Amino acid sequence: MPQLIAGNWKMNGLSAESAALAEAIEAGAAALACDLLICPPFTQIAQVAAKLRGTAVAVGAQDCHTAPAGAHTGDISAQMLADLGCAAVILGHSERRQNHHETDALVQAKILAAVGAGLMPVVCVGETEAERDAGQERQIVAAQVAASLPENFVGVIAYEPIWAIGTGRTPTIAEVEAMHRDIRTALVQKLGEAGAAIRILYGGSVKPDNAAALLAVPEVGGALIGGASLSAAAFLAIARAAKHVD
Ligand code: PGA
């Protein structure tokens, strides 16, 4: 299976720069062996999806509501995202878990909504620095996997240690490998054989200079990239480090 290189633009990008970034990524995508996904802010999805329709670069969103439609002022449904041309949606990102008090149960409801609309959920899990310092990271992440994923989950997991996001710090290769193996075990426990085929991305300060090492770790099925995904050159350099994994 090809590794998945996914960009999370977060709350960045006005019209002109988003168009230019999407075009530059698309221009470099043809030569790549990996799967590519970019997740602009809601306001840029329509124009980015229109530009990338029929190309090798898929478009996703960064969140969705649990309901298909209704009285939810300011919210966006999975159906609306699919209608715009989204193929995927990031759910349970730590910035939403922290800033919007999203619980595992809410994330699970959003996953069901996303799958119901035909979107591939990219579900984020990860521990805080205090949890890792207390030696609790394995339990915390296993519990998030168990409680966030519905039965028969189909999608992608992203392991993102919160202390590595936007900080320039990353876990050691051994720590990434240990956590990804744990997540694989939790997935197989929860989903049976299907859990063996789910891609587990690593996210948190992935850059061109550390991508090859992180993407070579067993059980790493790709990367979720924040800051470096705002530069086409950096994003494509990371994508060039991706490979096919069994
Ligand atoms: P970062 O963000 O690459 O800027 O650390 C990763 C993420 O939050 O998905």
PDB file of C-alpha atoms and ligand atoms in Angstrom:
ATOM      1  CA  MET A   1       0.000   0.000   0.000  1.00  0.00           C
ATOM      2  CA  PRO A   2       1.392   3.473  -0.752  1.00  0.00           C
ATOM      3  CA  GLN A   3       2.058   5.703   2.222  1.00  0.00           C
ATOM      4  CA  LEU A   4      -0.322   8.648   2.625  1.00  0.00           C
ATOM      5  CA  ILE A   5       1.119  12.139   2.889  1.00  0.00           C
ATOM      6  CA  ALA A   6      -1.562  14.477   4.232  1.00  0.00           C
ATOM      7  CA  GLY A   7      -1.322  18.233   4.725  1.00  0.00           C
ATOM      8  CA  ASN A   8      -3.323  20.023   7.398  1.00  0.00           C
ATOM      9  CA  TRP A   9      -3.331  23.711   6.526  1.00  0.00           C
ATOM     10  CA  LYS A  10      -5.162  24.544   9.785  1.00  0.00           C
ATOM     11  CA  MET A  11      -6.504  28.138   9.881  1.00  0.00           C
ATOM     12  CA  ASN A  12      -4.201  29.382   7.158  1.00  0.00           C
ATOM     13  CA  GLY A  13      -4.751  30.574   3.615  1.00  0.00           C
ATOM     14  CA  LEU A  14      -6.608  33.335   1.832  1.00  0.00           C
ATOM     15  CA  SER A  15      -7.796  32.801  -1.736  1.00  0.00           C
ATOM     16  CA  ALA A  16      -4.732  33.698  -3.781  1.00  0.00           C
ATOM     17  CA  GLU A  17      -2.163  31.890  -1.653  1.00  0.00           C
ATOM     18  CA  SER A  18      -4.355  28.782  -1.321  1.00  0.00           C
ATOM     19  CA  ALA A  19      -4.788  28.598  -5.091  1.00  0.00           C
ATOM     20  CA  ALA A  20      -1.060  28.992  -5.628  1.00  0.00           C
ATOM     21  CA  LEU A  21      -0.191  26.375  -3.000  1.00  0.00           C
ATOM     22  CA  ALA A  22      -2.656  23.826  -4.432  1.00  0.00           C
ATOM     23  CA  GLU A  23      -1.346  24.401  -7.964  1.00  0.00           C
ATOM     24  CA  ALA A  24       2.277  24.049  -6.906  1.00  0.00           C
ATOM     25  CA  ILE A  25       1.549  20.809  -5.044  1.00  0.00           C
ATOM     26  CA  GLU A  26      -0.377  19.421  -7.985  1.00  0.00           C
ATOM     27  CA  ALA A  27       2.448  20.328 -10.351  1.00  0.00           C
ATOM     28  CA  GLY A  28       4.865  18.202  -8.325  1.00  0.00           C
ATOM     29  CA  ALA A  29       2.490  15.350  -7.569  1.00  0.00           C
ATOM     30  CA  ALA A  30       2.641  13.374 -10.800  1.00  0.00           C
ATOM     31  CA  ALA A  31       6.118  12.020 -10.131  1.00  0.00           C
ATOM     32  CA  LEU A  32       5.260  10.720  -6.649  1.00  0.00           C
ATOM     33  CA  ALA A  33       4.494   7.165  -5.582  1.00  0.00           C
ATOM     34  CA  CYS A  34       2.536   8.045  -2.431  1.00  0.00           C
ATOM     35  CA  ASP A  35      -1.103   9.010  -1.894  1.00  0.00           C
ATOM     36  CA  LEU A  36      -1.556  12.754  -1.380  1.00  0.00           C
ATOM     37  CA  LEU A  37      -4.222  14.621   0.561  1.00  0.00           C
ATOM     38  CA  ILE A  38      -4.462  18.302   1.391  1.00  0.00           C
ATOM     39  CA  CYS A  39      -6.897  19.726   3.928  1.00  0.00           C
ATOM     40  CA  PRO A  40      -7.462  23.477   3.487  1.00  0.00           C
ATOM     41  CA  PRO A  41      -9.693  25.542   5.785  1.00  0.00           C
ATOM     42  CA  PHE A  42     -13.417  25.311   4.976  1.00  0.00           C
ATOM     43  CA  THR A  43     -13.361  28.622   3.111  1.00  0.00           C
ATOM     44  CA  GLN A  44     -10.818  27.392   0.552  1.00  0.00           C
ATOM     45  CA  ILE A  45     -12.126  23.881  -0.044  1.00  0.00           C
ATOM     46  CA  ALA A  46     -14.395  24.756  -2.975  1.00  0.00           C
ATOM     47  CA  GLN A  47     -11.720  26.448  -5.046  1.00  0.00           C
ATOM     48  CA  VAL A  48      -8.981  23.961  -4.128  1.00  0.00           C
ATOM     49  CA  ALA A  49     -11.232  20.964  -4.864  1.00  0.00           C
ATOM     50  CA  ALA A  50     -12.239  22.476  -8.205  1.00  0.00           C
ATOM     51  CA  LYS A  51      -8.577  22.934  -9.143  1.00  0.00           C
ATOM     52  CA  LEU A  52      -7.586  19.422  -8.085  1.00  0.00           C
ATOM     53  CA  ARG A  53     -10.568  17.501  -9.470  1.00  0.00           C
ATOM     54  CA  GLY A  54      -9.288  14.565 -11.513  1.00  0.00           C
ATOM     55  CA  THR A  55      -5.694  14.925 -10.283  1.00  0.00           C
ATOM     56  CA  ALA A  56      -3.627  12.714  -7.980  1.00  0.00           C
ATOM     57  CA  VAL A  57      -4.134  15.093  -5.046  1.00  0.00           C
ATOM     58  CA  ALA A  58      -7.209  14.452  -2.905  1.00  0.00           C
ATOM     59  CA  VAL A  59      -8.865  17.180  -0.863  1.00  0.00           C
ATOM     60  CA  GLY A  60     -10.149  16.911   2.686  1.00  0.00           C
ATOM     61  CA  ALA A  61     -11.510  19.057   5.497  1.00  0.00           C
ATOM     62  CA  GLN A  62     -10.320  19.507   9.078  1.00  0.00           C
ATOM     63  CA  ASP A  63     -13.589  18.824  10.924  1.00  0.00           C
ATOM     64  CA  CYS A  64     -17.283  18.139  10.390  1.00  0.00           C
ATOM     65  CA  HIS A  65     -20.496  18.113  12.407  1.00  0.00           C
ATOM     66  CA  THR A  66     -22.232  14.908  13.486  1.00  0.00           C
ATOM     67  CA  ALA A  67     -25.535  15.739  11.781  1.00  0.00           C
ATOM     68  CA  PRO A  68     -26.172  15.808   8.024  1.00  0.00           C
ATOM     69  CA  ALA A  69     -28.059  19.136   8.199  1.00  0.00           C
ATOM     70  CA  GLY A  70     -30.109  21.199  10.617  1.00  0.00           C
ATOM     71  CA  ALA A  71     -30.069  24.005  13.169  1.00  0.00           C
ATOM     72  CA  HIS A  72     -26.343  24.099  13.947  1.00  0.00           C
ATOM     73  CA  THR A  73     -25.224  27.671  13.433  1.00  0.00           C
ATOM     74  CA  GLY A  74     -21.719  27.957  12.085  1.00  0.00           C
ATOM     75  CA  ASP A  75     -21.203  24.222  11.595  1.00  0.00           C
ATOM     76  CA  ILE A  76     -20.434  22.264   8.422  1.00  0.00           C
ATOM     77  CA  SER A  77     -21.732  18.753   7.734  1.00  0.00           C
ATOM     78  CA  ALA A  78     -19.946  15.809   6.155  1.00  0.00           C
ATOM     79  CA  GLN A  79     -22.528  15.875   3.340  1.00  0.00           C
ATOM     80  CA  MET A  80     -21.586  19.471   2.572  1.00  0.00           C
ATOM     81  CA  LEU A  81     -17.929  18.496   2.390  1.00  0.00           C
ATOM     82  CA  ALA A  82     -18.605  15.562   0.095  1.00  0.00           C
ATOM     83  CA  ASP A  83     -20.711  17.870  -2.076  1.00  0.00           C
ATOM     84  CA  LEU A  84     -17.692  20.204  -2.422  1.00  0.00           C
ATOM     85  CA  GLY A  85     -15.477  17.374  -3.628  1.00  0.00           C
ATOM     86  CA  CYS A  86     -13.835  16.333  -0.367  1.00  0.00           C
ATOM     87  CA  ALA A  87     -12.666  12.743  -0.112  1.00  0.00           C
ATOM     88  CA  ALA A  88     -11.586  12.855   3.529  1.00  0.00           C
ATOM     89  CA  VAL A  89     -11.882  14.709   6.807  1.00  0.00           C
ATOM     90  CA  ILE A  90      -9.496  15.044   9.749  1.00  0.00           C
ATOM     91  CA  LEU A  91     -11.341  14.289  13.000  1.00  0.00           C
ATOM     92  CA  GLY A  92     -10.336  14.521  16.636  1.00  0.00           C
ATOM     93  CA  HIS A  93      -7.263  16.666  16.015  1.00  0.00           C
ATOM     94  CA  SER A  94      -5.758  17.633  19.377  1.00  0.00           C
ATOM     95  CA  GLU A  95      -6.421  21.309  18.646  1.00  0.00           C
ATOM     96  CA  ARG A  96     -10.121  20.462  18.427  1.00  0.00           C
ATOM     97  CA  ARG A  97     -10.034  18.086  21.390  1.00  0.00           C
ATOM     98  CA  GLN A  98      -8.388  20.866  23.448  1.00  0.00           C
ATOM     99  CA  ASN A  99      -9.843  24.099  22.070  1.00  0.00           C
ATOM    100  CA  HIS A 100     -13.358  22.785  21.414  1.00  0.00           C
ATOM    101  CA  HIS A 101     -13.558  20.195  24.185  1.00  0.00           C
ATOM    102  CA  GLU A 102     -14.121  17.333  21.757  1.00  0.00           C
ATOM    103  CA  THR A 103     -14.463  13.993  23.533  1.00  0.00           C
ATOM    104  CA  ASP A 104     -13.818  10.496  22.202  1.00  0.00           C
ATOM    105  CA  ALA A 105     -17.595   9.983  22.010  1.00  0.00           C
ATOM    106  CA  LEU A 106     -18.055  13.113  19.903  1.00  0.00           C
ATOM    107  CA  VAL A 107     -15.178  12.096  17.649  1.00  0.00           C
ATOM    108  CA  GLN A 108     -16.818   8.704  17.186  1.00  0.00           C
ATOM    109  CA  ALA A 109     -20.121  10.342  16.220  1.00  0.00           C
ATOM    110  CA  LYS A 110     -18.274  12.515  13.705  1.00  0.00           C
ATOM    111  CA  ILE A 111     -16.535   9.461  12.243  1.00  0.00           C
ATOM    112  CA  LEU A 112     -19.912   7.808  11.684  1.00  0.00           C
ATOM    113  CA  ALA A 113     -21.205  10.968  10.013  1.00  0.00           C
ATOM    114  CA  ALA A 114     -18.139  11.188   7.795  1.00  0.00           C
ATOM    115  CA  VAL A 115     -18.286   7.555   6.704  1.00  0.00           C
ATOM    116  CA  GLY A 116     -22.016   7.916   6.081  1.00  0.00           C
ATOM    117  CA  ALA A 117     -21.258  10.757   3.676  1.00  0.00           C
ATOM    118  CA  GLY A 118     -18.592   8.731   1.890  1.00  0.00           C
ATOM    119  CA  LEU A 119     -15.603  10.522   3.422  1.00  0.00           C
ATOM    120  CA  MET A 120     -12.456   8.836   4.691  1.00  0.00           C
ATOM    121  CA  PRO A 121     -11.892   9.848   8.326  1.00  0.00           C
ATOM    122  CA  VAL A 122      -8.336  10.645   9.426  1.00  0.00           C
ATOM    123  CA  VAL A 123      -8.636  10.211  13.168  1.00  0.00           C
ATOM    124  CA  CYS A 124      -6.038  11.825  15.413  1.00  0.00           C
ATOM    125  CA  VAL A 125      -4.839  10.463  18.743  1.00  0.00           C
ATOM    126  CA  GLY A 126      -1.896  11.430  20.935  1.00  0.00           C
ATOM    127  CA  GLU A 127      -0.721  12.172  24.429  1.00  0.00           C
ATOM    128  CA  THR A 128       0.252  15.432  26.144  1.00  0.00           C
ATOM    129  CA  GLU A 129       3.762  16.037  27.386  1.00  0.00           C
ATOM    130  CA  ALA A 130       2.623  15.602  30.994  1.00  0.00           C
ATOM    131  CA  GLU A 131       1.060  12.237  30.158  1.00  0.00           C
ATOM    132  CA  ARG A 132       4.296  11.067  28.525  1.00  0.00           C
ATOM    133  CA  ASP A 133       6.379  12.366  31.439  1.00  0.00           C
ATOM    134  CA  ALA A 134       4.122  10.342  33.748  1.00  0.00           C
ATOM    135  CA  GLY A 135       4.683   7.219  31.631  1.00  0.00           C
ATOM    136  CA  GLN A 136       0.997   7.082  30.663  1.00  0.00           C
ATOM    137  CA  GLU A 137       1.269   7.622  26.913  1.00  0.00           C
ATOM    138  CA  ARG A 138       0.575   4.014  25.949  1.00  0.00           C
ATOM    139  CA  GLN A 139      -2.615   3.737  28.024  1.00  0.00           C
ATOM    140  CA  ILE A 140      -3.818   7.173  26.932  1.00  0.00           C
ATOM    141  CA  VAL A 141      -3.434   6.477  23.230  1.00  0.00           C
ATOM    142  CA  ALA A 142      -4.832   2.936  23.438  1.00  0.00           C
ATOM    143  CA  ALA A 143      -7.856   4.316  25.291  1.00  0.00           C
ATOM    144  CA  GLN A 144      -8.366   7.016  22.651  1.00  0.00           C
ATOM    145  CA  VAL A 145      -8.246   4.416  19.877  1.00  0.00           C
ATOM    146  CA  ALA A 146     -10.679   2.137  21.684  1.00  0.00           C
ATOM    147  CA  ALA A 147     -13.158   4.895  22.557  1.00  0.00           C
ATOM    148  CA  SER A 148     -12.951   7.068  19.441  1.00  0.00           C
ATOM    149  CA  LEU A 149     -13.349   4.386  16.782  1.00  0.00           C
ATOM    150  CA  PRO A 150     -16.719   2.837  16.007  1.00  0.00           C
ATOM    151  CA  GLU A 151     -17.135  -0.878  15.316  1.00  0.00           C
ATOM    152  CA  ASN A 152     -16.252  -1.631  11.685  1.00  0.00           C
ATOM    153  CA  PHE A 153     -14.091   1.514  11.470  1.00  0.00           C
ATOM    154  CA  VAL A 154     -12.713   2.200   8.018  1.00  0.00           C
ATOM    155  CA  GLY A 155     -10.257   5.062   7.632  1.00  0.00           C
ATOM    156  CA  VAL A 156      -6.858   6.241   8.751  1.00  0.00           C
ATOM    157  CA  ILE A 157      -5.332   6.899  12.185  1.00  0.00           C
ATOM    158  CA  ALA A 158      -2.832   9.668  12.858  1.00  0.00           C
ATOM    159  CA  TYR A 159      -0.611   9.384  15.921  1.00  0.00           C
ATOM    160  CA  GLU A 160       0.255  12.950  16.893  1.00  0.00           C
ATOM    161  CA  PRO A 161       1.977  13.468  20.239  1.00  0.00           C
ATOM    162  CA  ILE A 162       0.617  16.849  21.279  1.00  0.00           C
ATOM    163  CA  TRP A 163       4.000  18.080  22.509  1.00  0.00           C
ATOM    164  CA  ALA A 164       5.466  17.458  19.034  1.00  0.00           C
ATOM    165  CA  ILE A 165       2.891  19.547  17.155  1.00  0.00           C
ATOM    166  CA  GLY A 166       4.351  22.809  15.914  1.00  0.00           C
ATOM    167  CA  THR A 167       7.279  22.592  18.320  1.00  0.00           C
ATOM    168  CA  GLY A 168      10.073  21.216  16.153  1.00  0.00           C
ATOM    169  CA  ARG A 169      10.392  18.338  18.609  1.00  0.00           C
ATOM    170  CA  THR A 170       9.668  14.732  17.693  1.00  0.00           C
ATOM    171  CA  PRO A 171       9.706  11.463  19.587  1.00  0.00           C
ATOM    172  CA  THR A 172      12.680   9.200  18.953  1.00  0.00           C
ATOM    173  CA  ILE A 173      12.400   6.642  16.192  1.00  0.00           C
ATOM    174  CA  ALA A 174      12.124   3.926  18.856  1.00  0.00           C
ATOM    175  CA  GLU A 175       9.267   5.808  20.561  1.00  0.00           C
ATOM    176  CA  VAL A 176       7.405   6.223  17.260  1.00  0.00           C
ATOM    177  CA  GLU A 177       7.861   2.540  16.466  1.00  0.00           C
ATOM    178  CA  ALA A 178       6.681   1.427  19.913  1.00  0.00           C
ATOM    179  CA  MET A 179       3.563   3.593  19.764  1.00  0.00           C
ATOM    180  CA  HIS A 180       2.668   2.576  16.217  1.00  0.00           C
ATOM    181  CA  ARG A 181       3.004  -1.097  17.173  1.00  0.00           C
ATOM    182  CA  ASP A 182       0.740  -0.464  20.167  1.00  0.00           C
ATOM    183  CA  ILE A 183      -1.835   1.255  17.970  1.00  0.00           C
ATOM    184  CA  ARG A 184      -1.711  -1.648  15.514  1.00  0.00           C
ATOM    185  CA  THR A 185      -2.374  -4.043  18.391  1.00  0.00           C
ATOM    186  CA  ALA A 186      -5.281  -1.903  19.598  1.00  0.00           C
ATOM    187  CA  LEU A 187      -6.723  -1.770  16.064  1.00  0.00           C
ATOM    188  CA  VAL A 188      -6.531  -5.531  15.607  1.00  0.00           C
ATOM    189  CA  GLN A 189      -8.073  -6.055  19.036  1.00  0.00           C
ATOM    190  CA  LYS A 190     -10.941  -3.772  18.171  1.00  0.00           C
ATOM    191  CA  LEU A 191     -11.480  -4.535  14.493  1.00  0.00           C
ATOM    192  CA  GLY A 192     -10.043  -7.998  13.965  1.00  0.00           C
ATOM    193  CA  GLU A 193      -8.276  -8.644  10.664  1.00  0.00           C
ATOM    194  CA  ALA A 194      -9.455  -5.336   9.212  1.00  0.00           C
ATOM    195  CA  GLY A 195      -7.350  -3.573  11.825  1.00  0.00           C
ATOM    196  CA  ALA A 196      -4.199  -4.890  10.174  1.00  0.00           C
ATOM    197  CA  ALA A 197      -4.835  -2.927   6.973  1.00  0.00           C
ATOM    198  CA  ILE A 198      -5.473   0.508   8.477  1.00  0.00           C
ATOM    199  CA  ARG A 199      -2.794   3.107   7.777  1.00  0.00           C
ATOM    200  CA  ILE A 200      -1.308   4.725  10.879  1.00  0.00           C
ATOM    201  CA  LEU A 201       0.221   8.113  10.068  1.00  0.00           C
ATOM    202  CA  TYR A 202       2.771   9.880  12.224  1.00  0.00           C
ATOM    203  CA  GLY A 203       2.223  13.621  12.789  1.00  0.00           C
ATOM    204  CA  GLY A 204       4.066  16.307  14.742  1.00  0.00           C
ATOM    205  CA  SER A 205       6.923  18.429  13.369  1.00  0.00           C
ATOM    206  CA  VAL A 206       7.451  16.321  10.252  1.00  0.00           C
ATOM    207  CA  LYS A 207       9.885  18.250   8.036  1.00  0.00           C
ATOM    208  CA  PRO A 208      11.902  17.450   4.904  1.00  0.00           C
ATOM    209  CA  ASP A 209      14.968  16.682   7.025  1.00  0.00           C
ATOM    210  CA  ASN A 210      13.324  14.119   9.324  1.00  0.00           C
ATOM    211  CA  ALA A 211      10.706  12.666   6.951  1.00  0.00           C
ATOM    212  CA  ALA A 212      12.793   9.832   5.543  1.00  0.00           C
ATOM    213  CA  ALA A 213      13.676   8.528   9.000  1.00  0.00           C
ATOM    214  CA  LEU A 214      10.092   8.774  10.298  1.00  0.00           C
ATOM    215  CA  LEU A 215       8.567   7.245   7.162  1.00  0.00           C
ATOM    216  CA  ALA A 216      10.980   4.303   7.368  1.00  0.00           C
ATOM    217  CA  VAL A 217       9.671   3.245  10.792  1.00  0.00           C
ATOM    218  CA  PRO A 218       7.737  -0.042  10.768  1.00  0.00           C
ATOM    219  CA  GLU A 219       3.954   0.501  11.004  1.00  0.00           C
ATOM    220  CA  VAL A 220       4.235   4.130   9.853  1.00  0.00           C
ATOM    221  CA  GLY A 221       1.807   4.354   6.955  1.00  0.00           C
ATOM    222  CA  GLY A 222       2.416   7.994   6.111  1.00  0.00           C
ATOM    223  CA  ALA A 223       2.512  11.426   7.699  1.00  0.00           C
ATOM    224  CA  LEU A 224       0.138  14.202   8.735  1.00  0.00           C
ATOM    225  CA  ILE A 225       1.875  17.508   8.242  1.00  0.00           C
ATOM    226  CA  GLY A 226       0.935  20.905   9.604  1.00  0.00           C
ATOM    227  CA  GLY A 227       3.463  23.729   9.280  1.00  0.00           C
ATOM    228  CA  ALA A 228       5.512  22.173   6.489  1.00  0.00           C
ATOM    229  CA  SER A 229       2.388  21.580   4.380  1.00  0.00           C
ATOM    230  CA  LEU A 230       2.106  25.351   3.843  1.00  0.00           C
ATOM    231  CA  SER A 231       5.173  25.242   1.608  1.00  0.00           C
ATOM    232  CA  ALA A 232       4.773  23.265  -1.617  1.00  0.00           C
ATOM    233  CA  ALA A 233       8.526  22.654  -1.734  1.00  0.00           C
ATOM    234  CA  ALA A 234       8.622  21.284   1.818  1.00  0.00           C
ATOM    235  CA  PHE A 235       5.435  19.221   1.406  1.00  0.00           C
ATOM    236  CA  LEU A 236       6.682  17.683  -1.848  1.00  0.00           C
ATOM    237  CA  ALA A 237      10.101  16.999  -0.350  1.00  0.00           C
ATOM    238  CA  ILE A 238       8.405  15.065   2.454  1.00  0.00           C
ATOM    239  CA  ALA A 239       6.256  13.224  -0.072  1.00  0.00           C
ATOM    240  CA  ARG A 240       9.350  12.193  -2.027  1.00  0.00           C
ATOM    241  CA  ALA A 241      10.547  10.370   1.104  1.00  0.00           C
ATOM    242  CA  ALA A 242       7.386   8.232   1.141  1.00  0.00           C
ATOM    243  CA  LYS A 243       7.288   4.698  -0.180  1.00  0.00           C
ATOM    244  CA  HIS A 244       5.142   1.610  -0.635  1.00  0.00           C
ATOM    245  CA  VAL A 245       4.701  -0.456   2.513  1.00  0.00           C
ATOM    246  CA  ASP A 246       3.167  -3.915   2.928  1.00  0.00           C
TER     247      ASP A 246
HETATM  248  P1  PGA B   1       2.998  20.288  12.644  1.00  0.00           P
HETATM  249  O1  PGA B   1       1.447  19.930  12.870  1.00  0.00           O
HETATM  250  O2  PGA B   1       3.471  19.512  11.447  1.00  0.00           O
HETATM  251  O3  PGA B   1       3.007  21.777  12.401  1.00  0.00           O
HETATM  252  O4  PGA B   1       3.725  19.903  13.888  1.00  0.00           O
HETATM  253  C1  PGA B   1       0.972  18.619  12.709  1.00  0.00           C
HETATM  254  C2  PGA B   1      -0.519  18.577  12.938  1.00  0.00           C
HETATM  255  O5  PGA B   1      -1.022  19.252  13.837  1.00  0.00           O
HETATM  256  O6  PGA B   1      -1.231  17.848  12.220  1.00  0.00           O
END
